[in-house]
mmCIF file of N, CA, C and O in Angstrom:
data_model
loop_
_atom_site.group_PDB
_atom_site.id
_atom_site.type_symbol
_atom_site.label_atom_id
_atom_site.label_comp_id
_atom_site.label_asym_id
_atom_site.label_seq_id
_atom_site.Cartn_x
_atom_site.Cartn_y
_atom_site.Cartn_z
ATOM 1 N N MET A 1 107.274 39.789 50.999
ATOM 2 C CA MET A 1 105.868 39.750 50.658
ATOM 3 C C MET A 1 105.579 40.917 49.717
ATOM 4 O O MET A 1 106.012 42.041 49.953
ATOM 5 N N GLU A 2 104.842 40.674 48.671
ATOM 6 C CA GLU A 2 104.493 41.718 47.708
ATOM 7 C C GLU A 2 103.338 42.559 48.244
ATOM 8 O O GLU A 2 102.586 42.121 49.112
ATOM 9 N N ILE A 3 103.201 43.756 47.697
ATOM 10 C CA ILE A 3 102.207 44.695 48.194
ATOM 11 C C ILE A 3 100.786 44.140 48.095
ATOM 12 O O ILE A 3 99.979 44.341 49.000
ATOM 13 N N ASN A 4 100.480 43.400 47.025
ATOM 14 C CA ASN A 4 99.138 42.829 46.896
ATOM 15 C C ASN A 4 98.874 41.786 47.970
ATOM 16 O O ASN A 4 97.755 41.685 48.478
ATOM 17 N N GLU A 5 99.890 41.020 48.334
ATOM 18 C CA GLU A 5 99.748 40.043 49.407
ATOM 19 C C GLU A 5 99.566 40.747 50.753
ATOM 20 O O GLU A 5 98.790 40.300 51.591
ATOM 21 N N ILE A 6 100.293 41.838 50.947
ATOM 22 C CA ILE A 6 100.175 42.613 52.185
ATOM 23 C C ILE A 6 98.756 43.162 52.320
ATOM 24 O O ILE A 6 98.127 43.039 53.371
ATOM 25 N N ILE A 7 98.249 43.750 51.237
ATOM 26 C CA ILE A 7 96.894 44.313 51.261
ATOM 27 C C ILE A 7 95.866 43.229 51.531
ATOM 28 O O ILE A 7 94.940 43.419 52.332
ATOM 29 N N ALA A 8 96.019 42.084 50.879
ATOM 30 C CA ALA A 8 95.084 40.977 51.082
ATOM 31 C C ALA A 8 95.081 40.525 52.540
ATOM 32 O O ALA A 8 94.015 40.317 53.138
ATOM 33 N N ARG A 9 96.266 40.402 53.122
ATOM 34 C CA ARG A 9 96.359 39.962 54.522
ATOM 35 C C ARG A 9 95.795 41.028 55.470
ATOM 36 O O ARG A 9 95.113 40.690 56.443
ATOM 37 N N ILE A 10 96.057 42.298 55.182
ATOM 38 C CA ILE A 10 95.484 43.379 55.995
ATOM 39 C C ILE A 10 93.963 43.300 55.961
ATOM 40 O O ILE A 10 93.300 43.434 57.000
ATOM 41 N N ASN A 11 93.404 43.068 54.790
ATOM 42 C CA ASN A 11 91.953 42.972 54.651
ATOM 43 C C ASN A 11 91.383 41.779 55.405
ATOM 44 O O ASN A 11 90.331 41.881 56.042
ATOM 45 N N ILE A 12 92.068 40.655 55.353
ATOM 46 C CA ILE A 12 91.624 39.466 56.088
ATOM 47 C C ILE A 12 91.603 39.753 57.590
ATOM 48 O O ILE A 12 90.627 39.450 58.285
ATOM 49 N N LEU A 13 92.676 40.352 58.069
ATOM 50 C CA LEU A 13 92.751 40.659 59.503
ATOM 51 C C LEU A 13 91.714 41.711 59.897
ATOM 52 O O LEU A 13 91.143 41.629 60.998
ATOM 53 N N ALA A 14 91.451 42.682 59.041
ATOM 54 C CA ALA A 14 90.446 43.706 59.341
ATOM 55 C C ALA A 14 89.052 43.087 59.452
ATOM 56 O O ALA A 14 88.289 43.419 60.367
ATOM 57 N N ARG A 15 88.721 42.168 58.541
ATOM 58 C CA ARG A 15 87.420 41.491 58.602
ATOM 59 C C ARG A 15 87.305 40.659 59.877
ATOM 60 O O ARG A 15 86.279 40.664 60.547
ATOM 61 N N LYS A 16 88.384 39.957 60.205
ATOM 62 C CA LYS A 16 88.371 39.127 61.406
ATOM 63 C C LYS A 16 88.251 39.995 62.662
ATOM 64 O O LYS A 16 87.538 39.642 63.601
ATOM 65 N N LYS A 17 88.909 41.136 62.658
ATOM 66 C CA LYS A 17 88.852 42.042 63.805
ATOM 67 C C LYS A 17 87.412 42.508 64.046
ATOM 68 O O LYS A 17 86.959 42.571 65.182
ATOM 69 N N ARG A 18 86.710 42.821 62.955
ATOM 70 C CA ARG A 18 85.314 43.273 63.080
ATOM 71 C C ARG A 18 84.384 42.146 63.509
ATOM 72 O O ARG A 18 83.437 42.370 64.247
ATOM 73 N N SER A 19 84.632 40.940 63.028
ATOM 74 C CA SER A 19 83.701 39.847 63.293
ATOM 75 C C SER A 19 83.939 39.138 64.623
ATOM 76 O O SER A 19 83.006 38.903 65.377
ATOM 77 N N GLU A 20 85.187 38.818 64.921
ATOM 78 C CA GLU A 20 85.436 38.033 66.134
ATOM 79 C C GLU A 20 86.588 38.535 66.986
ATOM 80 O O GLU A 20 86.824 38.015 68.063
ATOM 81 N N GLY A 21 87.299 39.516 66.497
ATOM 82 C CA GLY A 21 88.436 40.036 67.238
ATOM 83 C C GLY A 21 89.724 39.322 66.850
ATOM 84 O O GLY A 21 89.706 38.251 66.242
ATOM 85 N N LEU A 22 90.845 39.939 67.208
ATOM 86 C CA LEU A 22 92.157 39.395 66.865
ATOM 87 C C LEU A 22 92.892 38.938 68.124
ATOM 88 O O LEU A 22 92.731 39.535 69.183
ATOM 89 N N THR A 23 93.720 37.928 67.947
ATOM 90 C CA THR A 23 94.601 37.520 69.035
ATOM 91 C C THR A 23 95.714 38.557 69.145
ATOM 92 O O THR A 23 95.899 39.396 68.254
ATOM 93 N N GLU A 24 96.459 38.502 70.215
ATOM 94 C CA GLU A 24 97.568 39.439 70.395
ATOM 95 C C GLU A 24 98.597 39.283 69.275
ATOM 96 O O GLU A 24 99.143 40.266 68.771
ATOM 97 N N GLU A 25 98.837 38.040 68.873
ATOM 98 C CA GLU A 25 99.782 37.775 67.780
ATOM 99 C C GLU A 25 99.292 38.391 66.471
ATOM 100 O O GLU A 25 100.070 38.992 65.715
ATOM 101 N N GLU A 26 97.996 38.269 66.197
ATOM 102 C CA GLU A 26 97.425 38.837 64.979
ATOM 103 C C GLU A 26 97.451 40.368 65.013
ATOM 104 O O GLU A 26 97.668 41.006 63.987
ATOM 105 N N GLN A 27 97.254 40.939 66.187
ATOM 106 C CA GLN A 27 97.338 42.396 66.328
ATOM 107 C C GLN A 27 98.751 42.872 66.004
ATOM 108 O O GLN A 27 98.921 43.886 65.319
ATOM 109 N N CYS A 28 99.749 42.151 66.468
ATOM 110 C CA CYS A 28 101.141 42.499 66.156
ATOM 111 C C CYS A 28 101.412 42.368 64.664
ATOM 112 O O CYS A 28 102.088 43.216 64.067
ATOM 113 N N GLU A 29 100.891 41.296 64.068
ATOM 114 C CA GLU A 29 101.061 41.092 62.629
ATOM 115 C C GLU A 29 100.396 42.232 61.847
ATOM 116 O O GLU A 29 100.985 42.781 60.912
ATOM 117 N N GLN A 30 99.186 42.604 62.258
ATOM 118 C CA GLN A 30 98.463 43.671 61.587
ATOM 119 C C GLN A 30 99.238 44.987 61.671
ATOM 120 O O GLN A 30 99.379 45.706 60.679
ATOM 121 N N LYS A 31 99.769 45.277 62.831
ATOM 122 C CA LYS A 31 100.545 46.500 63.026
ATOM 123 C C LYS A 31 101.785 46.508 62.121
ATOM 124 O O LYS A 31 102.095 47.511 61.484
ATOM 125 N N ALA A 32 102.472 45.371 62.033
ATOM 126 C CA ALA A 32 103.662 45.265 61.184
ATOM 127 C C ALA A 32 103.293 45.412 59.705
ATOM 128 O O ALA A 32 104.015 46.069 58.938
ATOM 129 N N LEU A 33 102.164 44.828 59.304
ATOM 130 C CA LEU A 33 101.721 44.936 57.912
ATOM 131 C C LEU A 33 101.370 46.374 57.559
ATOM 132 O O LEU A 33 101.699 46.855 56.469
ATOM 133 N N TYR A 34 100.675 47.065 58.479
ATOM 134 C CA TYR A 34 100.357 48.474 58.250
ATOM 135 C C TYR A 34 101.634 49.285 58.070
ATOM 136 O O TYR A 34 101.721 50.142 57.191
ATOM 137 N N LYS A 35 102.620 49.014 58.905
ATOM 138 C CA LYS A 35 103.885 49.744 58.829
ATOM 139 C C LYS A 35 104.563 49.516 57.476
ATOM 140 O O LYS A 35 105.043 50.446 56.835
ATOM 141 N N GLU A 36 104.574 48.267 57.037
ATOM 142 C CA GLU A 36 105.179 47.930 55.740
ATOM 143 C C GLU A 36 104.405 48.584 54.593
ATOM 144 O O GLU A 36 104.987 49.133 53.652
ATOM 145 N N TYR A 37 103.077 48.547 54.677
ATOM 146 C CA TYR A 37 102.220 49.142 53.650
ATOM 147 C C TYR A 37 102.454 50.651 53.565
ATOM 148 O O TYR A 37 102.622 51.207 52.475
ATOM 149 N N LEU A 38 102.469 51.326 54.707
ATOM 150 C CA LEU A 38 102.692 52.772 54.711
ATOM 151 C C LEU A 38 104.079 53.126 54.185
ATOM 152 O O LEU A 38 104.237 54.128 53.485
ATOM 153 N N GLY A 39 105.070 52.306 54.491
ATOM 154 C CA GLY A 39 106.405 52.526 53.951
ATOM 155 C C GLY A 39 106.407 52.442 52.433
ATOM 156 O O GLY A 39 107.061 53.234 51.749
ATOM 157 N N PHE A 40 105.659 51.481 51.905
ATOM 158 C CA PHE A 40 105.546 51.328 50.457
ATOM 159 C C PHE A 40 104.892 52.568 49.834
ATOM 160 O O PHE A 40 105.388 53.110 48.845
ATOM 161 N N ILE A 41 103.781 53.007 50.420
ATOM 162 C CA ILE A 41 103.061 54.176 49.902
ATOM 163 C C ILE A 41 103.948 55.415 49.963
ATOM 164 O O ILE A 41 104.024 56.187 48.992
ATOM 165 N N ARG A 42 104.631 55.611 51.075
ATOM 166 C CA ARG A 42 105.525 56.771 51.195
ATOM 167 C C ARG A 42 106.623 56.725 50.126
ATOM 168 O O ARG A 42 106.984 57.744 49.553
ATOM 169 N N GLY A 43 107.145 55.534 49.867
ATOM 170 C CA GLY A 43 108.164 55.384 48.835
ATOM 171 C C GLY A 43 107.632 55.748 47.461
ATOM 172 O O GLY A 43 108.319 56.406 46.676
ATOM 173 N N GLN A 44 106.399 55.338 47.167
ATOM 174 C CA GLN A 44 105.784 55.659 45.877
ATOM 175 C C GLN A 44 105.584 57.165 45.726
ATOM 176 O O GLN A 44 105.863 57.736 44.668
ATOM 177 N N VAL A 45 105.106 57.810 46.796
ATOM 178 C CA VAL A 45 104.892 59.257 46.751
ATOM 179 C C VAL A 45 106.228 59.973 46.571
ATOM 180 O O VAL A 45 106.345 60.908 45.780
ATOM 181 N N LYS A 46 107.243 59.530 47.296
ATOM 182 C CA LYS A 46 108.564 60.153 47.184
ATOM 183 C C LYS A 46 109.097 60.021 45.758
ATOM 184 O O LYS A 46 109.647 60.975 45.206
ATOM 185 N N GLN A 47 108.926 58.847 45.148
ATOM 186 C CA GLN A 47 109.377 58.663 43.764
ATOM 187 C C GLN A 47 108.683 59.641 42.827
ATOM 188 O O GLN A 47 109.317 60.229 41.944
ATOM 189 N N GLN A 48 107.381 59.810 43.012
ATOM 190 C CA GLN A 48 106.629 60.744 42.159
ATOM 191 C C GLN A 48 107.103 62.179 42.375
ATOM 192 O O GLN A 48 107.276 62.927 41.417
ATOM 193 N N LEU A 49 107.309 62.546 43.630
ATOM 194 C CA LEU A 49 107.749 63.915 43.918
ATOM 195 C C LEU A 49 109.160 64.166 43.398
ATOM 196 O O LEU A 49 109.467 65.276 42.953
ATOM 197 N N ASP A 50 110.007 63.156 43.436
ATOM 198 C CA ASP A 50 111.364 63.305 42.921
ATOM 199 C C ASP A 50 111.384 63.547 41.411
ATOM 200 O O ASP A 50 112.338 64.124 40.882
ATOM 201 N N LYS A 51 110.344 63.118 40.720
ATOM 202 C CA LYS A 51 110.276 63.279 39.268
ATOM 203 C C LYS A 51 109.746 64.649 38.849
ATOM 204 O O LYS A 51 109.838 65.017 37.683
ATOM 205 N N ILE A 52 109.202 65.390 39.801
ATOM 206 C CA ILE A 52 108.613 66.690 39.475
ATOM 207 C C ILE A 52 109.716 67.727 39.282
ATOM 208 O O ILE A 52 110.628 67.838 40.090
ATOM 209 N N GLU A 53 109.598 68.448 38.195
ATOM 210 C CA GLU A 53 110.543 69.523 37.917
ATOM 211 C C GLU A 53 109.765 70.832 37.899
ATOM 212 O O GLU A 53 108.778 70.977 37.179
ATOM 213 N N ILE A 54 110.200 71.773 38.699
ATOM 214 C CA ILE A 54 109.522 73.059 38.782
ATOM 215 C C ILE A 54 110.227 74.042 37.858
ATOM 216 O O ILE A 54 111.433 74.229 37.944
ATOM 217 N N VAL A 55 109.447 74.656 36.993
ATOM 218 C CA VAL A 55 109.971 75.640 36.062
ATOM 219 C C VAL A 55 109.306 76.964 36.399
ATOM 220 O O VAL A 55 108.084 77.070 36.416
ATOM 221 N N ASP A 56 110.123 77.946 36.697
ATOM 222 C CA ASP A 56 109.585 79.242 37.103
ATOM 223 C C ASP A 56 109.897 80.275 36.029
ATOM 224 O O ASP A 56 110.862 81.007 36.086
ATOM 225 N N GLU A 57 109.039 80.283 35.025
ATOM 226 C CA GLU A 57 109.225 81.232 33.932
ATOM 227 C C GLU A 57 107.932 82.017 33.753
ATOM 228 O O GLU A 57 106.854 81.457 33.712
ATOM 229 N N LEU A 58 108.070 83.307 33.665
ATOM 230 C CA LEU A 58 106.924 84.160 33.400
ATOM 231 C C LEU A 58 106.934 84.525 31.929
ATOM 232 O O LEU A 58 107.985 84.770 31.339
ATOM 233 N N PRO A 59 105.760 84.586 31.323
ATOM 234 C CA PRO A 59 105.728 84.966 29.909
ATOM 235 C C PRO A 59 106.183 86.424 29.764
ATOM 236 O O PRO A 59 105.910 87.262 30.601
ATOM 237 N N SER A 60 106.908 86.693 28.678
ATOM 238 C CA SER A 60 107.396 88.056 28.458
ATOM 239 C C SER A 60 106.238 88.949 28.036
ATOM 240 O O SER A 60 105.344 88.536 27.305
ATOM 241 N N GLN A 61 106.245 90.173 28.537
ATOM 242 C CA GLN A 61 105.180 91.128 28.217
ATOM 243 C C GLN A 61 105.765 92.244 27.359
ATOM 244 O O GLN A 61 106.719 92.906 27.725
ATOM 245 N N HIS A 62 105.204 92.445 26.194
ATOM 246 C CA HIS A 62 105.679 93.506 25.287
ATOM 247 C C HIS A 62 104.584 94.467 25.002
ATOM 248 O O HIS A 62 103.515 94.338 24.826
#
């Protein structure tokens, strides 16, 4: 499932939870989707952090 599909399904379940509640099966699905979504976000953050290069240079003072 792609991230946009995951987000869409999470939103559907969140609306249903507020309006009428979720079945036990839907609660399990929601929990699994959240886990997958957070894994995706963590992966994106890790990729960004891996690209950061720290340069520790002080300007010369004369």
